[in-house]
Coordinates of C-alpha atoms and ligand atoms in Angstrom, one line a residue:
M1 CA -77.8 -39.2 205.5
I2 CA -75.3 -38.9 202.5
W3 CA -72.1 -38.8 204.8
D4 CA -73.7 -42.0 206.3
N5 CA -74.2 -43.6 202.9
L6 CA -70.2 -42.6 202.2
Q7 CA -69.4 -44.1 205.5
Q8 CA -71.5 -47.4 205.0
H9 CA -70.1 -47.6 201.4
A10 CA -66.5 -47.2 202.5
D11 CA -66.8 -50.0 205.0
T12 CA -67.6 -52.4 202.1
L13 CA -64.5 -50.8 199.9
R14 CA -62.0 -50.3 202.6
G15 CA -61.0 -54.4 202.8
R16 CA -60.8 -54.4 198.9
H17 CA -57.5 -54.4 197.5
L18 CA -56.8 -52.3 194.3
A19 CA -56.0 -55.7 192.6
D20 CA -59.3 -56.9 193.1
L21 CA -60.8 -53.8 192.0
F22 CA -59.1 -54.2 188.7
A23 CA -59.7 -58.3 188.2
D24 CA -63.2 -57.2 189.0
D25 CA -63.2 -54.9 186.3
P26 CA -60.4 -54.8 184.0
L27 CA -62.0 -51.6 182.4
R28 CA -62.3 -49.3 184.9
F29 CA -59.7 -47.2 183.4
H30 CA -62.5 -46.2 181.0
S31 CA -64.9 -45.4 183.8
L32 CA -62.5 -43.7 185.7
H33 CA -60.3 -41.3 183.6
R34 CA -61.1 -37.9 181.8
Q35 CA -59.5 -36.1 179.3
V36 CA -59.8 -32.2 179.0
G37 CA -58.0 -30.2 177.0
P38 CA -54.3 -31.0 177.0
L39 CA -54.9 -33.1 180.6
L40 CA -55.8 -36.6 181.3
F41 CA -56.6 -37.2 184.8
D42 CA -56.9 -41.4 185.6
F43 CA -58.0 -42.0 189.1
S44 CA -58.6 -45.5 188.1
K45 CA -55.8 -46.6 190.8
Q46 CA -57.9 -45.1 193.4
R47 CA -59.5 -47.5 195.9
L48 CA -63.1 -46.4 194.7
T49 CA -65.5 -47.3 192.2
T50 CA -68.4 -45.4 190.2
E51 CA -70.6 -45.9 192.9
T52 CA -68.4 -43.9 195.2
L53 CA -68.3 -41.2 192.9
A54 CA -72.1 -40.9 192.6
L55 CA -72.3 -40.8 196.6
L56 CA -69.3 -38.1 196.4
A57 CA -71.3 -36.0 193.9
E58 CA -74.2 -36.0 196.0
F59 CA -72.1 -34.8 199.0
A60 CA -70.9 -32.0 196.6
D61 CA -74.6 -31.0 196.4
A62 CA -75.4 -31.2 199.6
R63 CA -72.3 -28.8 200.4
D64 CA -73.9 -26.4 198.1
L65 CA -70.4 -26.5 195.3
R66 CA -72.3 -24.9 192.4
G67 CA -73.3 -21.9 194.8
W68 CA -70.0 -21.4 195.8
I69 CA -68.4 -21.9 192.6
D70 CA -71.0 -19.1 191.3
R71 CA -70.0 -17.0 194.5
L72 CA -66.2 -17.5 193.5
F73 CA -66.8 -16.4 189.7
A74 CA -69.2 -13.3 190.8
G75 CA -66.3 -11.7 193.0
E76 CA -68.2 -12.4 196.2
K77 CA -66.1 -11.9 199.1
V78 CA -65.7 -15.5 199.7
N79 CA -62.4 -15.1 202.0
G80 CA -64.5 -14.1 204.9
T81 CA -61.7 -13.8 207.7
E82 CA -60.4 -10.8 205.2
N83 CA -63.5 -9.6 203.5
R84 CA -61.8 -10.1 200.2
A85 CA -63.0 -11.8 196.9
A86 CA -60.4 -14.4 195.5
M87 CA -60.5 -13.3 191.9
H88 CA -57.1 -14.7 190.9
W89 CA -59.1 -16.4 187.8
A90 CA -59.7 -12.7 186.4
L91 CA -56.0 -12.2 185.8
R92 CA -56.2 -15.1 183.1
A93 CA -60.2 -14.2 182.1
R94 CA -61.4 -12.9 178.6
A95 CA -63.6 -10.5 178.6
E96 CA -66.5 -12.6 176.8
G97 CA -70.2 -12.8 177.5
H98 CA -71.9 -10.9 179.9
I99 CA -69.6 -10.3 183.2
P100 CA -71.2 -8.8 186.4
E101 CA -69.8 -6.0 188.2
P102 CA -67.5 -5.6 190.4
V103 CA -65.6 -8.2 188.1
A104 CA -66.1 -6.3 184.7
G105 CA -64.3 -3.1 186.0
L106 CA -61.4 -5.2 186.8
F107 CA -60.5 -6.5 183.1
G108 CA -59.2 -3.0 182.3
E109 CA -57.0 -2.7 185.3
V110 CA -55.4 -6.2 184.7
A111 CA -54.9 -5.5 181.0
D112 CA -53.2 -2.6 181.8
Q113 CA -50.7 -4.2 184.2
L114 CA -49.9 -6.8 181.5
Q115 CA -48.9 -4.0 179.1
R116 CA -46.8 -2.4 181.6
M117 CA -45.2 -5.5 182.4
E118 CA -45.1 -6.1 178.5
R119 CA -43.1 -2.9 178.2
I120 CA -40.5 -4.0 180.9
V121 CA -40.2 -7.2 179.5
N122 CA -39.4 -5.6 175.7
K123 CA -37.0 -3.2 177.3
L124 CA -35.1 -5.9 178.7
H125 CA -34.7 -8.0 176.1
A126 CA -33.9 -5.5 173.7
G127 CA -30.9 -4.6 175.7
Q128 CA -32.3 -1.1 176.3
W129 CA -32.6 -1.4 180.2
R130 CA -29.3 0.2 181.2
G131 CA -27.6 0.2 184.9
V132 CA -26.6 3.8 186.5
T133 CA -23.4 3.7 184.9
G134 CA -25.0 2.9 181.4
E135 CA -24.3 -0.6 181.0
V136 CA -26.9 -3.3 179.8
I137 CA -28.5 -5.5 182.5
T138 CA -27.6 -8.9 182.0
D139 CA -28.9 -10.5 185.3
V140 CA -32.2 -10.3 187.1
V141 CA -32.6 -11.5 190.6
N142 CA -36.2 -12.2 191.5
I143 CA -36.4 -11.4 195.7
G144 CA -39.5 -12.8 197.2
V145 CA -40.8 -15.9 199.5
G146 CA -43.9 -18.1 199.4
G147 CA -46.2 -17.4 196.4
S148 CA -43.7 -14.4 195.2
D149 CA -41.0 -16.7 194.7
L150 CA -42.1 -20.4 194.3
G151 CA -44.8 -19.4 191.7
P152 CA -42.4 -17.6 189.0
L153 CA -39.4 -20.0 190.4
M154 CA -41.4 -23.4 189.3
V155 CA -43.0 -21.9 186.2
S156 CA -39.9 -20.5 184.7
R157 CA -37.9 -23.8 185.3
A158 CA -40.8 -25.6 184.2
L159 CA -41.0 -23.7 180.9
E160 CA -37.1 -23.7 180.4
D161 CA -37.4 -25.2 176.9
Y162 CA -39.7 -22.1 175.7
Q163 CA -36.9 -19.4 176.7
V164 CA -37.2 -16.9 173.9
S165 CA -33.9 -15.9 172.2
T166 CA -33.8 -12.1 172.4
A167 CA -31.3 -9.4 171.7
Q168 CA -30.2 -9.3 175.3
P169 CA -29.8 -12.6 176.9
L170 CA -30.9 -12.4 180.4
N171 CA -29.7 -14.9 183.6
L172 CA -32.6 -15.3 186.0
H173 CA -31.9 -15.7 189.5
F174 CA -34.3 -16.4 192.5
V175 CA -33.4 -15.4 196.2
S176 CA -35.9 -16.3 199.0
S177 CA -34.0 -17.5 202.4
M178 CA -34.1 -14.9 205.1
D179 CA -30.9 -16.5 206.3
G180 CA -28.9 -14.5 203.3
S181 CA -27.3 -17.5 202.0
Q182 CA -28.7 -17.7 198.7
L183 CA -28.0 -14.1 198.1
S184 CA -24.5 -13.5 199.4
H185 CA -23.7 -16.8 197.3
L186 CA -25.1 -14.8 194.3
L187 CA -23.4 -11.6 195.1
R188 CA -20.0 -13.2 194.9
M189 CA -21.0 -14.2 191.2
L190 CA -22.6 -10.7 189.6
R191 CA -21.7 -7.3 188.9
P192 CA -23.9 -4.4 190.6
Q193 CA -23.4 -2.7 187.1
N194 CA -25.3 -5.4 185.3
T195 CA -27.7 -6.5 187.9
L196 CA -31.4 -5.5 188.1
F197 CA -33.4 -7.1 191.5
I198 CA -37.1 -7.6 191.2
I199 CA -38.6 -7.0 194.7
S200 CA -41.9 -9.4 194.7
S201 CA -43.9 -9.2 197.6
K202 CA -47.7 -8.6 197.9
S203 CA -47.6 -7.3 201.3
F204 CA -44.2 -5.2 200.9
T205 CA -43.7 -6.1 204.6
T206 CA -42.4 -9.6 204.8
V207 CA -39.1 -9.2 206.6
D208 CA -37.6 -12.2 204.7
T209 CA -38.2 -10.4 201.3
L210 CA -37.2 -6.7 202.7
Y211 CA -34.2 -7.9 204.4
N212 CA -32.8 -9.4 201.2
A213 CA -33.7 -6.4 199.1
N214 CA -32.1 -4.2 202.2
T215 CA -29.0 -6.1 201.4
A216 CA -28.9 -5.7 197.8
R217 CA -29.3 -2.1 198.2
S218 CA -26.4 -1.9 200.2
W219 CA -24.3 -4.0 197.7
L220 CA -25.0 -1.5 194.9
R221 CA -24.4 1.5 197.1
D222 CA -21.2 0.1 198.2
A223 CA -20.4 -0.1 194.5
L224 CA -22.1 2.6 192.7
G225 CA -22.6 5.1 195.1
R226 CA -25.8 6.6 196.9
D227 CA -27.2 8.6 194.0
P228 CA -30.9 7.8 194.0
A229 CA -30.5 6.7 190.3
V230 CA -28.9 3.7 191.8
V231 CA -32.3 2.3 193.1
D232 CA -34.1 4.0 190.0
C233 CA -31.7 1.9 187.7
H234 CA -31.5 -1.2 189.6
F235 CA -34.8 -2.3 191.2
L236 CA -38.5 -3.3 190.2
G237 CA -41.1 -3.9 192.5
V238 CA -44.2 -6.1 192.4
S239 CA -46.9 -5.7 194.8
A240 CA -50.3 -5.3 195.8
S241 CA -49.2 -1.7 198.1
D242 CA -48.1 1.1 195.4
T243 CA -47.4 3.5 198.9
K244 CA -45.2 0.7 200.2
M245 CA -43.2 0.1 197.2
A246 CA -42.8 4.1 197.2
E247 CA -41.7 4.4 200.3
W248 CA -39.2 1.7 200.1
G249 CA -37.7 3.9 197.2
I250 CA -38.9 2.1 194.0
H251 CA -39.5 4.7 191.1
E252 CA -43.3 5.1 190.0
D253 CA -42.1 3.8 186.4
N254 CA -40.7 0.4 187.9
R255 CA -43.7 -0.3 190.1
L256 CA -46.0 -3.3 188.7
R257 CA -49.2 -3.8 190.7
F258 CA -51.6 -6.1 192.0
W259 CA -54.5 -6.4 194.0
E260 CA -55.7 -7.6 197.2
W261 CA -57.9 -9.9 196.0
V262 CA -55.1 -12.3 194.6
G263 CA -54.1 -14.2 197.3
G264 CA -50.0 -15.0 197.5
R265 CA -50.2 -18.4 196.5
F266 CA -52.3 -17.6 193.4
S267 CA -50.4 -14.6 192.2
V268 CA -48.1 -15.8 189.3
W269 CA -50.6 -15.3 187.0
S270 CA -50.1 -11.4 188.0
A271 CA -47.1 -9.2 187.7
I272 CA -45.5 -11.7 190.1
G273 CA -45.0 -13.8 187.0
L274 CA -42.8 -11.2 185.7
P275 CA -39.6 -13.5 185.7
V276 CA -41.5 -15.9 183.8
A277 CA -42.4 -13.6 180.8
L278 CA -38.5 -12.5 180.7
S279 CA -38.0 -16.1 180.2
I280 CA -40.6 -17.3 177.8
G281 CA -41.3 -13.8 176.2
M282 CA -45.1 -12.2 176.9
G283 CA -46.5 -14.2 173.9
A284 CA -46.0 -17.5 175.8
F285 CA -47.0 -16.0 179.0
R286 CA -50.2 -15.0 177.7
D287 CA -50.3 -18.9 176.5
F288 CA -50.0 -19.8 180.0
L289 CA -52.6 -17.5 180.8
A290 CA -55.1 -18.9 178.3
G291 CA -54.7 -22.7 179.7
G292 CA -55.6 -21.4 183.4
H293 CA -58.4 -19.5 181.7
F294 CA -59.5 -22.9 179.5
M295 CA -59.5 -24.9 183.1
D296 CA -61.7 -22.0 184.7
T297 CA -64.1 -22.4 182.0
H298 CA -64.2 -26.1 182.5
F299 CA -64.7 -26.0 186.1
R300 CA -67.4 -23.5 185.7
N301 CA -69.5 -25.6 183.5
A302 CA -68.6 -29.1 183.6
A303 CA -71.0 -31.8 185.2
W304 CA -69.5 -32.9 189.0
L305 CA -68.6 -36.5 187.3
D306 CA -66.8 -34.9 184.2
N307 CA -65.0 -31.6 186.0
V308 CA -61.4 -33.1 186.9
P309 CA -61.0 -30.3 189.3
V310 CA -63.8 -31.5 191.2
L311 CA -62.6 -35.1 190.8
M312 CA -59.3 -34.5 192.0
A313 CA -61.3 -32.8 195.1
L314 CA -63.9 -35.6 195.8
T315 CA -61.1 -38.0 195.3
G316 CA -59.0 -36.5 198.2
L317 CA -61.7 -36.0 200.4
W318 CA -62.9 -39.8 199.9
N319 CA -58.9 -40.9 200.9
T320 CA -58.8 -38.2 203.5
N321 CA -62.4 -38.4 205.2
L322 CA -63.7 -42.0 204.2
L323 CA -60.2 -44.3 203.9
G324 CA -58.5 -42.1 206.8
I325 CA -55.3 -41.5 204.5
S326 CA -53.6 -38.9 205.5
A327 CA -50.3 -38.3 203.5
Q328 CA -50.3 -37.5 200.1
A329 CA -46.7 -37.4 198.0
I330 CA -46.5 -35.1 194.5
L331 CA -44.1 -36.8 192.0
P332 CA -43.3 -35.4 188.9
Y333 CA -41.4 -37.6 186.3
D334 CA -40.1 -34.6 184.5
A335 CA -37.1 -33.0 186.1
R336 CA -38.6 -29.5 184.8
L337 CA -40.9 -29.9 187.7
K338 CA -38.4 -29.8 190.1
Y339 CA -40.3 -27.0 191.9
L340 CA -43.7 -28.2 191.3
P341 CA -43.9 -30.4 194.6
S342 CA -42.9 -27.2 197.0
Y343 CA -45.4 -24.9 194.8
L344 CA -48.5 -27.4 195.4
E345 CA -47.1 -27.7 199.3
Q346 CA -47.9 -23.9 199.9
L347 CA -51.2 -24.1 197.7
E348 CA -52.6 -27.0 199.2
M349 CA -51.6 -27.0 203.1
E350 CA -51.5 -22.9 203.4
S351 CA -55.2 -23.2 202.0
N352 CA -56.4 -26.0 203.5
G353 CA -54.5 -26.6 206.3
K354 CA -57.2 -25.2 208.6
S355 CA -59.1 -26.6 211.8
V356 CA -62.1 -24.3 212.1
T357 CA -64.9 -24.2 209.9
R358 CA -66.1 -20.6 207.8
D359 CA -68.5 -20.3 211.0
G360 CA -65.8 -20.3 213.5
E361 CA -67.0 -23.7 214.7
P362 CA -64.0 -26.3 215.4
V363 CA -63.9 -29.1 212.5
D364 CA -64.0 -32.4 213.8
Y365 CA -62.6 -34.1 210.6
S366 CA -59.2 -34.1 209.0
T367 CA -58.6 -31.6 206.4
S368 CA -55.5 -30.9 204.3
P369 CA -53.3 -34.2 204.3
V370 CA -49.4 -34.0 205.0
I371 CA -48.3 -33.2 201.3
W372 CA -44.6 -33.6 200.2
G373 CA -43.0 -34.4 196.8
E374 CA -39.7 -34.6 194.8
V375 CA -38.9 -35.3 191.4
G376 CA -40.3 -39.1 190.9
P377 CA -37.0 -40.8 189.6
N378 CA -35.0 -39.4 192.1
A379 CA -37.7 -40.1 194.8
Q380 CA -37.4 -43.9 193.8
H381 CA -34.0 -43.6 195.3
A382 CA -35.3 -41.7 198.3
F383 CA -38.5 -42.5 200.0
Y384 CA -40.3 -45.2 197.5
Q385 CA -38.6 -47.7 199.9
L386 CA -41.5 -46.4 202.6
L387 CA -44.3 -46.2 199.7
H388 CA -43.3 -49.8 198.9
Q389 CA -43.0 -51.7 202.1
G390 CA -43.5 -49.2 205.0
T391 CA -46.9 -48.9 207.1
Q392 CA -47.9 -45.7 205.9
V393 CA -50.6 -45.3 203.6
V394 CA -49.8 -42.8 201.1
T395 CA -52.1 -41.3 197.9
C396 CA -49.5 -40.1 195.2
D397 CA -49.9 -38.0 192.4
F398 CA -48.1 -38.7 189.6
I399 CA -47.5 -35.9 186.8
V400 CA -45.9 -36.4 183.8
P401 CA -45.9 -35.2 179.8
A402 CA -46.6 -37.8 176.9
M403 CA -44.4 -36.4 174.9
R404 CA -41.1 -34.8 175.0
Y405 CA -38.1 -33.6 172.7
H406 CA -39.6 -34.4 169.4
E407 CA -39.0 -31.1 167.7
T408 CA -36.5 -29.6 170.0
D409 CA -33.3 -28.4 168.1
R410 CA -30.8 -30.5 170.1
A411 CA -30.1 -32.3 166.9
Q412 CA -27.4 -34.7 167.6
V413 CA -29.0 -35.9 170.7
T414 CA -32.8 -36.0 170.0
G415 CA -32.7 -39.6 169.6
T416 CA -30.9 -40.7 172.7
L417 CA -32.9 -37.8 174.8
S418 CA -36.4 -39.0 173.6
G419 CA -35.0 -42.5 174.9
Q420 CA -34.5 -40.8 178.4
H421 CA -38.4 -39.7 178.3
E422 CA -39.4 -43.0 177.4
L423 CA -37.3 -44.3 180.4
A424 CA -39.2 -41.6 182.6
L425 CA -42.4 -42.6 181.3
A426 CA -41.8 -46.3 181.6
N427 CA -40.8 -45.7 185.4
C428 CA -44.0 -43.5 186.2
L429 CA -46.2 -46.2 185.2
A430 CA -44.1 -49.1 186.4
Q431 CA -44.3 -47.5 189.7
S432 CA -47.8 -46.5 190.0
R433 CA -48.8 -49.9 188.9
L434 CA -46.3 -51.8 191.6
L435 CA -47.7 -49.4 194.3
A436 CA -51.4 -50.0 193.1
L437 CA -51.2 -54.0 192.7
G438 CA -48.2 -55.3 194.6
E439 CA -47.0 -58.5 193.8
A440 CA -50.1 -58.9 191.3
A441 CA -48.3 -56.7 189.0
L442 CA -45.6 -59.5 188.2
P443 CA -46.1 -61.6 185.3
Q444 CA -45.8 -64.6 187.0
R445 CA -46.3 -64.9 190.9
E446 CA -43.1 -66.5 192.9
Q447 CA -42.6 -67.3 196.2
M448 CA -40.5 -64.6 197.7
P449 CA -39.0 -64.3 200.8
F450 CA -41.0 -62.1 203.7
Y451 CA -38.1 -59.0 203.1
K452 CA -39.0 -58.5 199.4
R453 CA -42.7 -58.6 199.5
Y454 CA -44.7 -55.8 198.1
K455 CA -47.9 -55.3 199.3
G456 CA -49.4 -52.8 197.2
N457 CA -52.7 -51.3 197.4
Q458 CA -51.3 -47.8 197.7
P459 CA -53.6 -45.6 195.6
S460 CA -52.4 -42.9 193.0
S461 CA -53.6 -40.8 190.4
T462 CA -51.8 -39.9 187.2
L463 CA -52.1 -36.5 185.6
M464 CA -50.6 -36.6 181.9
L465 CA -50.0 -33.5 179.9
D466 CA -50.3 -34.1 176.4
E467 CA -46.6 -32.0 176.9
L468 CA -45.2 -29.4 179.1
T469 CA -46.4 -26.4 177.1
P470 CA -47.4 -23.0 178.5
F471 CA -50.9 -23.5 178.1
G472 CA -51.0 -27.0 179.1
L473 CA -49.0 -25.9 182.6
G474 CA -51.7 -23.2 183.0
A475 CA -54.6 -25.8 182.8
L476 CA -52.7 -28.1 185.6
L477 CA -52.1 -25.4 187.9
A478 CA -55.5 -24.0 187.6
A479 CA -57.1 -27.5 188.2
Y480 CA -55.1 -27.9 191.6
E481 CA -56.4 -24.4 192.4
H482 CA -60.0 -25.4 191.8
K483 CA -59.3 -28.5 193.7
V484 CA -58.3 -26.9 196.7
F485 CA -61.2 -24.5 196.5
T486 CA -63.5 -27.2 195.7
Q487 CA -62.1 -29.4 199.0
A488 CA -62.5 -26.2 201.1
V489 CA -66.2 -25.9 200.0
L490 CA -66.7 -29.6 200.9
W491 CA -64.6 -29.1 204.3
Q492 CA -66.5 -25.8 205.0
I493 CA -63.0 -24.0 205.9
N494 CA -62.1 -20.9 203.9
P495 CA -58.8 -21.3 201.8
F496 CA -58.1 -18.0 201.1
D497 CA -56.6 -16.6 204.5
Q498 CA -53.4 -17.7 206.5
W499 CA -53.7 -16.8 209.9
G500 CA -51.4 -19.3 211.3
V501 CA -48.7 -18.2 209.4
E502 CA -49.1 -14.6 210.3
L503 CA -48.8 -15.1 214.3
G504 CA -45.6 -17.2 213.4
K505 CA -44.5 -13.8 211.6
K506 CA -44.9 -11.6 214.7
I507 CA -43.6 -13.7 217.3
A508 CA -40.2 -14.2 215.1
L509 CA -40.0 -10.4 215.5
E510 CA -40.4 -10.4 219.3
T511 CA -37.6 -12.9 219.2
L512 CA -35.5 -11.2 216.9
S513 CA -35.3 -8.4 219.4
L514 CA -34.1 -10.4 222.1
I515 CA -31.5 -11.9 219.9
H516 CA -30.4 -7.9 219.3
S517 CA -30.4 -6.9 222.7
R518 CA -27.2 -6.2 224.3
E519 CA -27.3 -5.9 228.0
D520 CA -23.5 -5.0 228.2
S521 CA -23.7 -2.0 226.0
D522 CA -22.9 1.5 227.5
D523 CA -25.5 2.9 225.1
I524 CA -28.6 4.0 226.8
S525 CA -31.0 3.2 224.3
E526 CA -29.7 -0.4 224.1
Q527 CA -29.9 -0.7 227.9
M528 CA -33.4 0.2 228.0
L529 CA -34.0 -2.2 225.1
A530 CA -32.2 -5.1 227.3
T531 CA -34.6 -4.0 230.0
R532 CA -37.6 -4.7 228.0
S533 CA -36.2 -7.6 226.3
A534 CA -35.6 -9.1 229.9
A535 CA -39.3 -8.7 230.7
L536 CA -40.0 -10.3 227.4
R537 CA -37.3 -13.3 228.1
D538 CA -38.9 -14.0 231.5
S539 CA -42.2 -14.6 229.8
M540 CA -40.8 -17.3 227.4
D541 CA -41.1 -21.1 227.7
G542 CA -37.6 -22.7 229.2
S543 CA -36.2 -24.1 225.8
T544 CA -36.6 -20.6 224.1
V545 CA -34.9 -19.3 227.1
G546 CA -32.0 -22.1 227.0
L547 CA -31.5 -21.8 223.2
L548 CA -31.4 -18.1 223.3
D549 CA -28.7 -18.4 226.2
F550 CA -26.6 -20.6 224.3
I551 CA -26.7 -18.3 221.2
K552 CA -25.4 -15.7 223.3
Q553 CA -22.6 -17.8 225.0
Q554 CA -21.7 -18.6 221.6
R555 CA -21.6 -14.8 220.6
R556 CA -19.3 -13.8 223.3
G557 CA -16.4 -15.3 221.8
F558 CA -17.2 -14.6 218.5
Ligands
LIG601 O1 -46.4 -16.8 204.2 C1 -47.2 -16.6 204.2 C2 -47.1 -15.7 203.1 O2 -48.3 -14.8 203.0 C3 -47.8 -16.3 201.9 O3 -49.0 -16.2 201.7 C4 -47.3 -15.3 200.8 O4 -47.0 -16.0 199.8 C5 -45.7 -15.5 201.4 O5 -45.8 -15.2 202.8 C6 -45.2 -13.9 200.8 O6 -45.9 -12.6 201.1 P1 -45.8 -11.7 200.3 O7 -45.9 -11.8 198.9 O8 -46.6 -10.6 200.9 O9 -44.1 -11.1 200.6

């Protein structure tokens, strides 16, 4: 019933241009924006009205959103296919009020790991962490992929203005790509004596990460010898599997743990955030956690129509399922947020790129849209042409801080830099306006040739932070996390597993065995492997076999 009402309502709104919605109600910003803590969410440039919101809120009730939020925060096993809770929020929680088991018992463990992290951070900052030759560590390389890379990479770059000055300055590097190009480039520049590697992997089985880690270990051993102290002094591990870290050779004192109930794409709040803490210090890292906790509290308590993550989710559902918009661009107008689009691509699409319900029924509606993005001002010179004059309807998230540079120490150039921030703000506002209104945004309507026309009516939301602080960023990321969870509830899917990715990993390993195999070898075990590989190869499709053959041909002459 409620869905029929929504569809009928969508039929009446579908033909209406955003320019008309603003003309009808020039004050729509007042009813269609919310401010919570450091974040202002403006969704007045979405193709909806307050009537739409009321219907969407009814739909949220019909899907038992309240019950699901309660289950999430009670630590129930909301990740059915992996039989796990999803308690990333507990990493940033404060032990306040009555906390039900099993959550209460976790606070101590979370606090312990934060303390271990703090000891490591302090030691490195004080220049007391020495390599095996006694030289001080100057460079730290985080090896991870997916959430074990994008989280710490994105947040440490976003908060680079908050870098702490320490007795021992540290250079942070990130390596994720399995092909070795990032690592080989980096190893040419680093000195083994001064380099510490963090192997970040929830599972500690991800081949991308383990291959990079093995290459790093070989590089160190080639330079510094095979004494176990080399690994002890130059490797830290962060994982949910203590056993696997131990098997790889990480010293007990150098192992930081987190838990199965933290999904990889939700893990930056755990010890996976170690590079962030190394960059901004533990105090600011705790501010980041506090920002996340602030948004958790808001999400748990606010009524649907005052609840920013819920409104983000409802707006997304409206676009995807009622207006049929299947693409979303993430456009930060602040280059410190360069990696935010990639981070949100994983968060949203790995979580909600699903086509069966929690009960195993195929869905007959769309779930996650395709999400991509880029720093807005750069994207203006790349793909905005399609947004303005192409044929696809795309909804955009514009993300920008209102303030920047006002108290930085860049004394001589602060004035000029503030001007640059104003320029970015002006572009952010102008682009969202033009996308929404099209030619109606122009002060005077002039007759334009067909190739210059702007049709507009591209919906967008603007997420404006007061400033890009650790607290504000924490609140923003937690808002997106809860948006994703809310949409999963509305779509009746499990946002916390990623079985599609798992299968890809498995068949890549089989394919690797084919690329390795050498049928011309004299070695018996190589020949046996080649026989097995031949059977596997015969079971493959023609395209893959053709490509494998081309690789073999090329290698013969290599
Ligand atoms: O891509 C699948 C995935 O499991 C992500 O969810 C995760 O962030 C990434 O791989 C890395 O996994 P891990 O931290 O276990 O190495």
